CSV table of C-alpha atoms and ligand atoms in Angstrom, one decimal:
chain,number,residue,atom,x,y,z
A,299,MET,CA,-29.8,-3.5,-0.1
A,300,LYS,CA,-31.1,-3.4,3.3
A,301,GLN,CA,-31.1,-0.2,5.4
A,302,GLN,CA,-28.9,-1.0,8.0
A,303,SER,CA,-27.1,1.4,9.6
A,304,GLN,CA,-28.4,0.9,13.1
A,305,ASN,CA,-28.3,-3.2,12.6
A,306,PHE,CA,-25.3,-4.8,11.9
A,307,ASN,CA,-27.4,-8.3,11.6
A,308,ASP,CA,-25.9,-10.0,8.6
A,309,CYS,CA,-22.7,-10.6,9.8
A,310,PHE,CA,-22.6,-9.1,13.2
A,311,ASP,CA,-20.1,-10.5,16.0
A,312,PRO,CA,-22.1,-10.2,19.1
A,313,ARG,CA,-19.0,-10.2,21.3
A,314,SER,CA,-17.3,-7.2,19.8
A,315,GLY,CA,-20.0,-5.4,17.7
A,316,LEU,CA,-17.1,-5.8,14.7
A,317,VAL,CA,-17.5,-7.5,11.3
A,318,PRO,CA,-14.7,-9.8,10.5
A,319,ILE,CA,-12.7,-8.6,7.3
A,320,ALA,CA,-13.2,-11.7,5.2
A,321,GLU,CA,-17.0,-11.6,5.7
A,322,ALA,CA,-17.4,-7.7,4.7
A,323,GLU,CA,-15.0,-8.5,1.6
A,324,LYS,CA,-17.4,-11.3,0.6
A,325,GLN,CA,-20.4,-9.0,1.4
A,326,VAL,CA,-18.9,-6.2,-0.9
A,327,PHE,CA,-17.6,-8.3,-3.9
A,328,ASP,CA,-21.0,-10.5,-4.1
A,329,GLN,CA,-23.0,-7.1,-4.4
A,330,ILE,CA,-20.8,-6.0,-7.7
A,331,SER,CA,-22.2,-6.5,-11.1
A,332,PRO,CA,-20.0,-6.1,-14.0
A,333,LEU,CA,-20.3,-3.2,-16.4
A,334,SER,CA,-21.6,-4.4,-19.7
A,335,THR,CA,-20.5,-1.6,-22.1
A,336,THR,CA,-17.3,-2.3,-24.1
A,337,GLU,CA,-15.6,-0.3,-26.6
A,338,VAL,CA,-13.1,-1.0,-29.4
A,339,VAL,CA,-9.7,0.4,-28.9
A,340,SER,CA,-6.1,0.2,-30.7
A,341,LEU,CA,-3.7,-2.2,-28.9
A,342,PRO,CA,-1.4,0.3,-27.6
A,343,LYS,CA,-4.5,1.9,-25.7
A,344,ALA,CA,-5.8,-1.7,-24.5
A,345,LEU,CA,-3.0,-1.6,-21.7
A,346,GLY,CA,-4.7,-2.5,-18.1
A,347,ARG,CA,-8.0,-2.8,-19.8
A,348,VAL,CA,-10.0,-6.1,-19.6
A,349,LEU,CA,-10.7,-7.9,-22.8
A,350,ALA,CA,-14.5,-8.6,-23.3
A,351,ASN,CA,-14.2,-11.0,-25.6
A,352,ALA,CA,-11.4,-14.3,-26.1
A,353,ALA,CA,-9.1,-13.7,-28.6
A,354,THR,CA,-8.4,-16.5,-31.2
A,355,SER,CA,-5.4,-16.6,-33.1
A,356,SER,CA,-5.9,-16.8,-37.3
A,357,ILE,CA,-2.1,-17.9,-37.5
A,358,ASP,CA,0.2,-19.9,-36.5
A,359,VAL,CA,3.1,-18.3,-34.3
A,360,PRO,CA,5.6,-18.3,-35.6
A,361,PRO,CA,3.8,-18.6,-39.0
A,362,HIS,CA,6.9,-20.8,-40.4
A,363,ALA,CA,9.6,-22.8,-39.0
A,364,ASN,CA,12.7,-20.7,-38.6
A,365,SER,CA,16.3,-20.8,-37.6
A,366,ALA,CA,16.8,-20.0,-33.7
A,367,MET,CA,20.6,-19.5,-34.1
A,368,ASP,CA,23.1,-18.0,-36.6
A,369,GLY,CA,24.6,-21.0,-38.7
A,370,PHE,CA,23.8,-23.4,-41.6
A,371,ALA,CA,20.6,-25.0,-42.5
A,372,ILE,CA,20.7,-28.6,-43.6
A,373,ALA,CA,18.7,-31.9,-43.9
A,374,GLY,CA,19.2,-33.8,-40.7
A,375,GLU,CA,19.5,-37.1,-42.2
A,376,ALA,CA,22.4,-35.9,-44.0
A,377,LEU,CA,24.1,-34.9,-40.9
A,378,PRO,CA,27.3,-36.9,-40.7
A,379,SER,CA,27.7,-39.7,-37.8
A,380,THR,CA,31.4,-40.6,-38.1
A,381,ASP,CA,33.4,-38.5,-40.5
A,382,THR,CA,33.6,-34.6,-41.2
A,383,LYS,CA,31.5,-33.9,-44.0
A,384,ALA,CA,31.4,-31.1,-46.7
A,385,PHE,CA,28.3,-29.2,-47.6
A,386,LYS,CA,27.8,-26.9,-50.7
A,387,ILE,CA,26.8,-23.1,-49.6
A,388,LEU,CA,23.9,-22.2,-52.0
A,389,GLY,CA,23.2,-19.2,-50.6
A,390,GLU,CA,21.8,-17.3,-47.4
A,391,ALA,CA,18.5,-16.4,-45.7
A,392,LEU,CA,17.9,-13.7,-43.5
A,393,ALA,CA,15.0,-13.0,-41.3
A,394,GLY,CA,12.3,-11.3,-43.3
A,395,LYS,CA,14.1,-12.6,-46.4
A,396,PRO,CA,13.7,-16.3,-47.2
A,397,TRP,CA,16.1,-18.2,-49.7
A,398,HIS,CA,13.7,-19.4,-52.4
A,399,GLY,CA,15.4,-22.6,-53.8
A,400,THR,CA,15.5,-26.3,-52.4
A,401,CYS,CA,18.4,-27.6,-50.6
A,402,GLY,CA,19.9,-30.9,-51.8
A,403,GLU,CA,21.1,-33.6,-49.6
A,404,ASN,CA,24.9,-32.3,-49.4
A,405,GLN,CA,23.9,-28.5,-49.8
A,406,THR,CA,23.3,-26.2,-47.3
A,407,VAL,CA,22.1,-22.6,-47.0
A,408,ARG,CA,23.6,-19.8,-44.6
A,409,VAL,CA,20.7,-18.9,-42.1
A,410,THR,CA,20.4,-15.8,-39.4
A,411,THR,CA,18.0,-16.0,-36.5
A,412,GLY,CA,14.7,-15.4,-37.9
A,413,ALA,CA,15.0,-16.7,-41.2
A,414,MET,CA,12.8,-19.2,-42.6
A,415,MET,CA,14.2,-22.5,-42.8
A,416,PRO,CA,15.0,-23.0,-46.7
A,417,LYS,CA,12.8,-26.0,-48.3
A,418,GLY,CA,14.7,-29.1,-47.8
A,419,THR,CA,16.4,-28.1,-44.5
A,420,ASP,CA,15.0,-29.1,-41.1
A,421,SER,CA,18.2,-28.7,-38.8
A,422,VAL,CA,20.6,-25.7,-38.2
A,423,ILE,CA,24.5,-26.1,-37.3
A,424,ILE,CA,25.6,-22.9,-35.5
A,425,GLN,CA,28.0,-21.0,-37.1
A,426,GLU,CA,30.9,-21.5,-34.6
A,427,ASP,CA,30.7,-25.2,-35.3
A,428,VAL,CA,31.1,-24.9,-38.9
A,429,THR,CA,34.6,-24.2,-40.8
A,430,ILE,CA,34.0,-22.4,-44.5
A,431,GLU,CA,36.6,-23.3,-47.1
A,432,GLY,CA,35.4,-21.7,-50.3
A,433,ASP,CA,32.0,-22.4,-50.9
A,434,GLN,CA,31.6,-25.5,-48.9
A,435,ALA,CA,30.6,-25.7,-45.2
A,436,ILE,CA,32.8,-28.4,-43.5
A,437,ILE,CA,30.7,-30.3,-40.7
A,438,ASN,CA,31.8,-32.3,-37.9
A,439,PRO,CA,30.2,-35.4,-36.8
A,440,GLY,CA,27.9,-35.6,-33.5
A,441,HIS,CA,25.4,-33.0,-33.9
A,442,LYS,CA,21.8,-33.5,-33.6
A,443,ALA,CA,18.9,-33.5,-35.8
A,444,PHE,CA,16.3,-30.4,-35.8
A,445,ALA,CA,18.5,-28.7,-33.5
A,446,ASN,CA,18.2,-24.9,-33.2
A,447,VAL,CA,14.9,-24.7,-35.0
A,448,ARG,CA,11.9,-23.3,-34.2
A,449,GLN,CA,8.7,-24.7,-35.2
A,450,ALA,CA,5.7,-23.4,-37.0
A,451,GLY,CA,3.0,-22.9,-34.2
A,452,GLU,CA,5.2,-23.9,-31.5
A,453,ASP,CA,4.5,-20.6,-29.5
A,454,LEU,CA,0.6,-20.5,-30.5
A,455,LYS,CA,-1.5,-22.7,-32.7
A,456,ARG,CA,-3.8,-21.6,-35.3
A,457,GLY,CA,-7.4,-21.6,-34.1
A,458,GLU,CA,-6.1,-21.5,-30.2
A,459,VAL,CA,-7.6,-19.1,-27.5
A,460,THR,CA,-4.7,-16.7,-26.9
A,461,VAL,CA,-6.0,-14.4,-24.4
A,462,ASP,CA,-9.1,-15.1,-22.5
A,463,SER,CA,-12.2,-12.8,-22.2
A,464,GLY,CA,-11.9,-11.1,-19.0
A,465,THR,CA,-8.5,-10.8,-18.7
A,466,LYS,CA,-6.7,-7.6,-17.6
A,467,LEU,CA,-4.2,-6.7,-20.4
A,468,SER,CA,-0.6,-6.6,-19.4
A,469,PRO,CA,2.4,-5.7,-21.9
A,470,ALA,CA,3.0,-9.8,-22.2
A,471,GLU,CA,-0.9,-9.7,-23.6
A,472,LEU,CA,-0.3,-6.7,-25.9
A,473,GLY,CA,2.5,-8.8,-27.0
A,474,VAL,CA,0.7,-11.8,-27.7
A,475,LEU,CA,-2.5,-10.3,-29.5
A,476,ALA,CA,-0.1,-8.4,-31.6
A,477,SER,CA,2.1,-11.6,-32.4
A,478,THR,CA,-1.2,-13.2,-34.2
A,479,GLY,CA,-1.9,-9.7,-36.1
A,480,ILE,CA,-4.4,-8.3,-34.0
A,481,GLY,CA,-4.1,-4.7,-33.6
A,482,ARG,CA,-7.7,-3.5,-32.4
A,483,VAL,CA,-9.5,-5.0,-29.2
A,484,GLU,CA,-12.9,-4.9,-27.6
A,485,VAL,CA,-12.7,-3.8,-24.0
A,486,PHE,CA,-15.0,-3.2,-21.3
A,487,ARG,CA,-15.3,0.5,-20.8
A,488,LYS,CA,-13.5,2.1,-17.9
A,489,PRO,CA,-15.5,2.9,-15.1
A,490,ILE,CA,-16.0,6.4,-13.7
A,491,ALA,CA,-15.2,7.2,-9.9
A,492,ALA,CA,-16.1,10.3,-8.1
A,493,VAL,CA,-13.6,11.2,-5.3
A,494,PHE,CA,-14.3,13.6,-2.0
A,495,SER,CA,-12.7,13.9,0.8
A,496,THR,CA,-14.9,14.8,3.8
A,497,GLY,CA,-14.1,17.6,6.8
A,498,ASP,CA,-14.2,21.0,7.8
A,499,GLU,CA,-10.4,20.5,9.0
A,500,LEU,CA,-9.3,20.1,5.4
A,501,MET,CA,-7.2,22.4,3.1
A,502,ASN,CA,-5.8,21.9,-0.5
A,503,ALA,CA,-2.4,21.8,-0.9
A,504,GLY,CA,-0.9,25.0,-2.3
A,505,GLU,CA,-3.3,27.1,0.3
A,506,THR,CA,-1.8,28.5,3.4
A,507,LEU,CA,-2.8,26.3,6.4
A,508,ALA,CA,-5.1,27.6,8.9
A,509,ALA,CA,-5.1,27.2,12.3
A,510,GLY,CA,-6.4,23.9,13.4
A,511,SER,CA,-6.5,22.6,9.9
A,512,ILE,CA,-4.5,20.0,8.0
A,513,TYR,CA,-4.0,19.3,4.0
A,514,ASP,CA,-6.1,16.6,2.5
A,515,SER,CA,-3.9,13.5,1.7
A,516,ASN,CA,-6.2,10.9,1.1
A,517,ARG,CA,-7.8,12.6,-2.2
A,518,TYR,CA,-4.3,12.2,-3.8
A,519,VAL,CA,-3.9,8.7,-2.5
A,520,LEU,CA,-7.6,7.6,-3.9
A,521,MET,CA,-6.9,9.3,-6.9
A,522,GLY,CA,-3.7,7.5,-7.3
A,523,LEU,CA,-4.9,4.3,-6.1
A,524,LEU,CA,-8.0,4.3,-8.8
A,525,GLN,CA,-6.1,5.6,-11.5
A,526,ASN,CA,-3.6,2.8,-11.1
A,527,SER,CA,-6.6,0.3,-10.8
A,528,GLY,CA,-7.7,1.4,-14.4
A,529,ALA,CA,-10.7,3.9,-13.3
A,530,ASN,CA,-11.3,7.3,-14.5
A,531,VAL,CA,-11.1,9.8,-11.7
A,532,ILE,CA,-13.2,12.7,-11.2
A,533,ASN,CA,-11.7,14.7,-8.6
A,534,LEU,CA,-14.4,16.4,-6.4
A,535,GLY,CA,-12.6,18.3,-4.0
A,536,VAL,CA,-13.5,18.5,0.0
A,537,ILE,CA,-17.3,18.4,1.5
A,538,PRO,CA,-17.5,20.3,4.5
A,539,ASP,CA,-19.1,19.0,7.5
A,540,ASP,CA,-22.5,20.1,6.7
A,541,TYR,CA,-25.7,17.9,6.0
A,542,ASP,CA,-27.0,19.8,3.1
A,543,LYS,CA,-24.0,20.5,1.2
A,544,THR,CA,-23.0,16.7,1.6
A,545,LEU,CA,-26.5,15.5,0.2
A,546,GLU,CA,-26.1,18.0,-3.0
A,547,ALA,CA,-22.4,16.7,-3.3
A,548,LEU,CA,-23.6,13.2,-3.1
A,549,SER,CA,-26.6,13.7,-5.3
A,550,SER,CA,-24.6,15.4,-8.1
A,551,ALA,CA,-21.9,13.2,-8.1
A,552,ARG,CA,-24.3,10.0,-8.7
A,553,LYS,CA,-25.2,11.5,-12.1
A,554,LYS,CA,-21.7,11.7,-13.2
A,555,ALA,CA,-20.0,8.2,-11.6
A,556,ASP,CA,-20.4,4.8,-11.3
A,557,LEU,CA,-18.9,4.6,-8.3
A,558,ILE,CA,-18.4,7.5,-5.4
A,559,ILE,CA,-15.9,7.2,-3.0
A,560,THR,CA,-15.7,9.5,0.2
A,561,SER,CA,-13.1,9.6,3.1
A,562,GLY,CA,-13.6,10.4,6.4
A,563,GLY,CA,-17.0,11.1,8.1
A,564,VAL,CA,-18.3,7.7,8.3
A,565,SER,CA,-17.5,7.1,12.1
A,566,THR,CA,-20.6,7.9,14.4
A,567,GLY,CA,-19.0,11.3,15.5
A,568,SER,CA,-21.7,14.2,15.5
A,569,ALA,CA,-20.1,15.8,12.5
A,570,ASP,CA,-20.4,12.6,10.5
A,571,PHE,CA,-23.0,13.6,7.9
A,572,VAL,CA,-22.1,10.9,5.2
A,573,ILE,CA,-24.2,8.2,6.5
A,574,LYS,CA,-27.1,10.4,7.3
A,575,ALA,CA,-27.0,11.8,3.4
A,576,LEU,CA,-26.9,8.4,2.2
A,577,GLU,CA,-29.8,7.2,4.5
A,578,GLN,CA,-31.7,9.9,2.6
A,579,LEU,CA,-30.3,9.4,-0.8
A,580,GLY,CA,-29.9,5.7,-1.3
A,581,SER,CA,-28.8,2.3,0.7
A,582,ILE,CA,-26.0,2.0,3.1
A,583,ASP,CA,-24.4,-0.4,5.0
A,584,LEU,CA,-21.8,0.9,7.9
A,585,TRP,CA,-19.5,-1.6,9.4
A,586,ARG,CA,-17.3,-1.8,12.2
A,587,ILE,CA,-14.9,-3.7,10.6
A,588,ALA,CA,-12.5,-5.8,12.5
A,589,ILE,CA,-9.4,-4.7,10.9
A,590,ARG,CA,-6.8,-2.4,12.3
A,591,PRO,CA,-6.3,0.2,10.6
A,592,GLY,CA,-9.5,0.2,8.7
A,593,ARG,CA,-12.9,0.5,10.5
A,594,PRO,CA,-15.5,2.2,10.1
A,595,PHE,CA,-16.4,1.4,6.5
A,596,ALA,CA,-19.5,2.1,4.4
A,597,PHE,CA,-20.7,0.4,1.2
A,598,GLY,CA,-24.0,1.1,-0.2
A,599,ARG,CA,-26.0,2.4,-3.3
A,600,ILE,CA,-27.0,6.0,-4.5
A,601,GLY,CA,-29.5,5.2,-7.5
A,602,ASP,CA,-27.0,3.3,-9.9
A,603,ALA,CA,-23.8,4.5,-8.6
A,604,LEU,CA,-21.8,2.0,-5.9
A,605,PHE,CA,-20.8,4.2,-2.8
A,606,PHE,CA,-17.8,3.6,-0.7
A,607,GLY,CA,-17.1,5.3,2.5
A,608,LEU,CA,-13.6,4.8,3.7
A,609,PRO,CA,-12.6,6.1,7.1
A,610,GLY,CA,-10.8,9.4,7.6
A,611,ASN,CA,-7.2,8.0,8.8
A,612,PRO,CA,-4.8,8.0,5.5
A,613,VAL,CA,-3.5,4.4,6.4
A,614,ALA,CA,-6.8,3.1,6.7
A,615,VAL,CA,-8.0,4.8,3.6
A,616,MET,CA,-5.2,2.3,1.9
A,617,VAL,CA,-6.1,-0.6,3.8
A,618,THR,CA,-9.9,-0.6,3.1
A,619,TYR,CA,-9.2,0.1,-0.5
A,620,TYR,CA,-6.9,-2.7,-1.2
A,621,ARG,CA,-9.1,-5.1,0.8
A,622,LEU,CA,-12.4,-3.9,0.0
A,623,LEU,CA,-13.0,-1.7,-3.1
A,624,GLN,CA,-9.7,-2.9,-5.4
A,625,PRO,CA,-11.4,-6.4,-5.7
A,626,ALA,CA,-14.9,-4.6,-6.2
A,627,LEU,CA,-13.3,-2.8,-9.0
A,628,ARG,CA,-11.9,-5.4,-10.8
A,629,LYS,CA,-15.2,-7.3,-10.9
A,630,LEU,CA,-16.8,-4.2,-12.0
A,631,MET,CA,-14.5,-3.8,-15.0
A,632,GLY,CA,-14.9,-7.3,-16.3
A,633,GLU,CA,-12.1,-9.2,-14.8
A,634,HIS,CA,-12.6,-13.0,-14.3
A,635,ASN,CA,-10.5,-15.4,-12.5
A,636,LEU,CA,-9.2,-13.0,-10.0
A,637,HIS,CA,-6.3,-14.3,-8.4
A,638,PRO,CA,-5.6,-13.7,-4.7
A,639,THR,CA,-2.7,-11.1,-4.5
A,640,PRO,CA,0.3,-13.4,-3.7
A,641,VAL,CA,1.2,-13.8,0.2
A,642,LEU,CA,4.6,-15.2,1.1
A,643,LYS,CA,6.1,-16.2,4.6
A,644,ALA,CA,8.9,-14.3,5.8
A,645,ARG,CA,10.8,-14.2,9.4
A,646,ALA,CA,9.9,-11.3,11.6
A,647,THR,CA,13.0,-9.4,12.9
A,648,THR,CA,10.8,-7.0,14.7
A,649,PRO,CA,7.7,-7.5,17.2
A,650,PHE,CA,4.3,-7.3,15.6
A,651,ARG,CA,2.1,-6.5,18.5
A,652,LYS,CA,-1.8,-7.2,18.3
A,653,LYS,CA,-4.9,-7.2,20.2
A,654,PRO,CA,-7.0,-10.5,20.0
A,655,ASN,CA,-10.2,-10.5,17.6
A,656,ARG,CA,-9.2,-8.0,15.1
A,657,ALA,CA,-7.0,-8.6,11.8
A,658,GLU,CA,-3.8,-6.2,11.9
A,659,VAL,CA,-2.1,-4.8,8.8
A,660,TYR,CA,1.5,-3.7,9.6
A,661,ARG,CA,3.7,-1.4,7.1
A,662,ALA,CA,6.9,-3.2,6.7
A,663,ILE,CA,10.2,-3.7,4.9
A,664,LEU,CA,11.0,-7.1,3.3
A,665,SER,CA,14.4,-7.8,2.3
A,666,ARG,CA,17.0,-10.6,2.9
A,667,ASP,CA,19.2,-11.7,5.6
A,668,GLU,CA,22.9,-12.9,4.8
A,669,LEU,CA,21.9,-16.2,3.9
A,670,GLY,CA,19.1,-15.0,1.5
A,671,ASN,CA,16.1,-15.8,3.3
A,672,PRO,CA,13.3,-13.3,3.1
A,673,VAL,CA,13.1,-11.1,6.5
A,674,VAL,CA,10.5,-8.4,7.3
A,675,SER,CA,10.5,-5.6,9.8
A,676,SER,CA,8.2,-3.2,11.2
A,677,THR,CA,8.5,0.3,9.8
A,678,GLY,CA,8.2,1.7,13.5
A,679,GLN,CA,5.4,3.6,14.6
A,680,GLN,CA,2.0,1.8,13.0
A,681,GLY,CA,-0.7,4.8,13.7
A,682,SER,CA,-3.5,4.7,11.1
A,683,GLY,CA,-2.4,8.4,10.4
A,684,LEU,CA,0.9,8.0,9.5
A,685,LEU,CA,0.8,7.9,5.9
A,686,SER,CA,4.5,8.4,5.7
A,687,SER,CA,5.2,4.5,7.0
A,688,MET,CA,3.1,3.4,3.9
A,689,SER,CA,5.7,5.3,1.6
A,690,GLN,CA,8.6,3.8,3.7
A,691,ALA,CA,7.3,0.3,3.5
A,692,ASN,CA,7.5,-2.1,0.4
A,693,CYS,CA,4.9,-4.5,1.8
A,694,PHE,CA,2.2,-5.4,4.6
A,695,VAL,CA,2.7,-7.9,7.0
A,696,LEU,CA,-1.0,-9.6,7.7
A,697,LEU,CA,-2.0,-11.1,11.2
A,698,ASP,CA,-5.5,-12.7,10.9
A,699,ASP,CA,-8.3,-12.7,13.8
A,700,SER,CA,-7.3,-15.5,15.5
A,701,ASP,CA,-3.1,-14.7,15.3
A,702,THR,CA,-1.4,-13.1,18.6
A,703,THR,CA,1.6,-10.8,18.5
A,704,ALA,CA,4.3,-12.2,16.3
A,705,SER,CA,7.7,-11.9,18.1
A,706,PRO,CA,11.1,-11.6,16.2
A,707,GLY,CA,11.9,-15.0,14.9
A,708,ASP,CA,8.2,-15.7,14.4
A,709,MET,CA,7.3,-16.5,10.4
A,710,VAL,CA,4.6,-14.1,9.1
A,711,ASP,CA,2.7,-13.3,6.2
A,712,VAL,CA,3.8,-10.9,4.0
A,713,GLN,CA,1.8,-9.1,1.0
A,714,PRO,CA,4.5,-7.3,-1.0
A,715,PHE,CA,3.3,-4.0,-2.5
A,716,HIS,CA,4.5,-4.8,-5.9
A,717,GLY,CA,2.0,-6.8,-7.8
A,718,LEU,CA,-1.0,-5.2,-5.7
A,719,ILE,CA,-2.6,-3.4,-8.7
B,958,AMP,P1,-13.3,11.0,10.6
B,958,AMP,O1,-13.1,9.8,10.0
B,958,AMP,O2,-13.6,12.0,9.4
B,958,AMP,O3,-13.3,11.4,11.9
B,958,AMP,O4,-11.6,11.4,10.0
B,958,AMP,C1,-10.5,10.5,11.1
B,958,AMP,C2,-9.0,11.6,11.1
B,958,AMP,O5,-8.7,10.9,9.6
B,958,AMP,C3,-9.2,13.0,11.6
B,958,AMP,O6,-8.0,13.0,12.3
B,958,AMP,C4,-9.1,13.4,10.4
B,958,AMP,O7,-8.7,15.0,10.4
B,958,AMP,C5,-8.1,12.5,9.3
B,958,AMP,N1,-8.8,12.9,7.8
B,958,AMP,C6,-10.1,12.5,7.6
B,958,AMP,N2,-9.9,13.2,5.8
B,958,AMP,C7,-8.8,13.1,5.9
B,958,AMP,C8,-8.0,13.6,4.4
B,958,AMP,N3,-8.5,13.3,3.4
B,958,AMP,N4,-6.9,13.8,4.6
B,958,AMP,C9,-6.2,13.6,5.7
B,958,AMP,N5,-6.6,13.4,6.9
B,958,AMP,C10,-7.8,12.8,7.0
B,959,MG,MG1,-14.0,13.9,9.8
């Protein structure tokens, strides 16, 4: 990567000096290479991990035809078409307890849901439609052959790829793998993320606040975001605004971590030592990204470790995380076929004011109006330091570089928080 802190030429917009967010997203994403190391873990430990090799089923699922209902199993061709017909009840099959005989034409076996279909049967009449007289089941005409039976392999076929490599395993995939008898899987190792906050003003929660200080909130936000994304996090505390200490902290972090994430200290203020230290230790791109909240943002490398320098303002930390860091982390963790996070349209009930030539991300509340249509309202003040707005919101409203202020009644793009991670 080029040294580029004085020179924004790759994606520099000469009119504003700002990098469009889409350009920044692409540049970061393209420079990430997936981790290659894998490990084998048991299925309960595999939640949220990324599968390294495609899984194939060695069996049909379900493995045998079975009843979908409680009822009576018969041969479909023996079903009455005009008159009521009696079938002799030979026995009972339960889920996990098959009936081992063979059912003849005018015979039936009582079955419960999940019971293996007895030999000679292919249809189930639900028990509510059957009258029992002694050892006879009386069945009316009008039933369909093959009804209420789940066929072998109708969920998954033997030899079929059930979960692709590069899939992040959700509860559904754990179940799919378990249904084919797989109890251990090979997954990519978790990346290690070292997190620092920077700033002389920062104190730790639990300490007594000194005059002019604030509590560090970014580190807690970032540790939560990274854990939710599936990284192992090393909490490296606060680095003061001091060049030597910044240098020392970053050079020790690079030995422990795949990625180093700092917040604050990446603007061009005189107390912003992160960029200077990065220039000394590795390579760094510093961008003023045309998104609010968000700029500035730094991306680089120290040895083998990736470096992400996020802004200091807490809401900007979250926005840049979602836009730039999370996709990079997913790629690093071996995920393929990254689906973009869903964006839907909702009618604004409050204005969303914006300046031209930059994207804006607003904290908002998505709900439904009296007709059930999606509507979205701002949480109020949108300052990039107002972290409480993130906690009140359940979605972002996204306005693009080219959009203008949205007025009440306009349809706007909404990105619900649920499903972001
Ligand atoms: P900076 O980019 O370092 O100039 O910080 C921009 C703003 O974000 C300043 O008001 C900082 O006090 C604030 N800030 C920086 N780091 C944190 C943090 N870890 N927690 C809360 N606020 C922060
Ligand atoms: Mg600072």
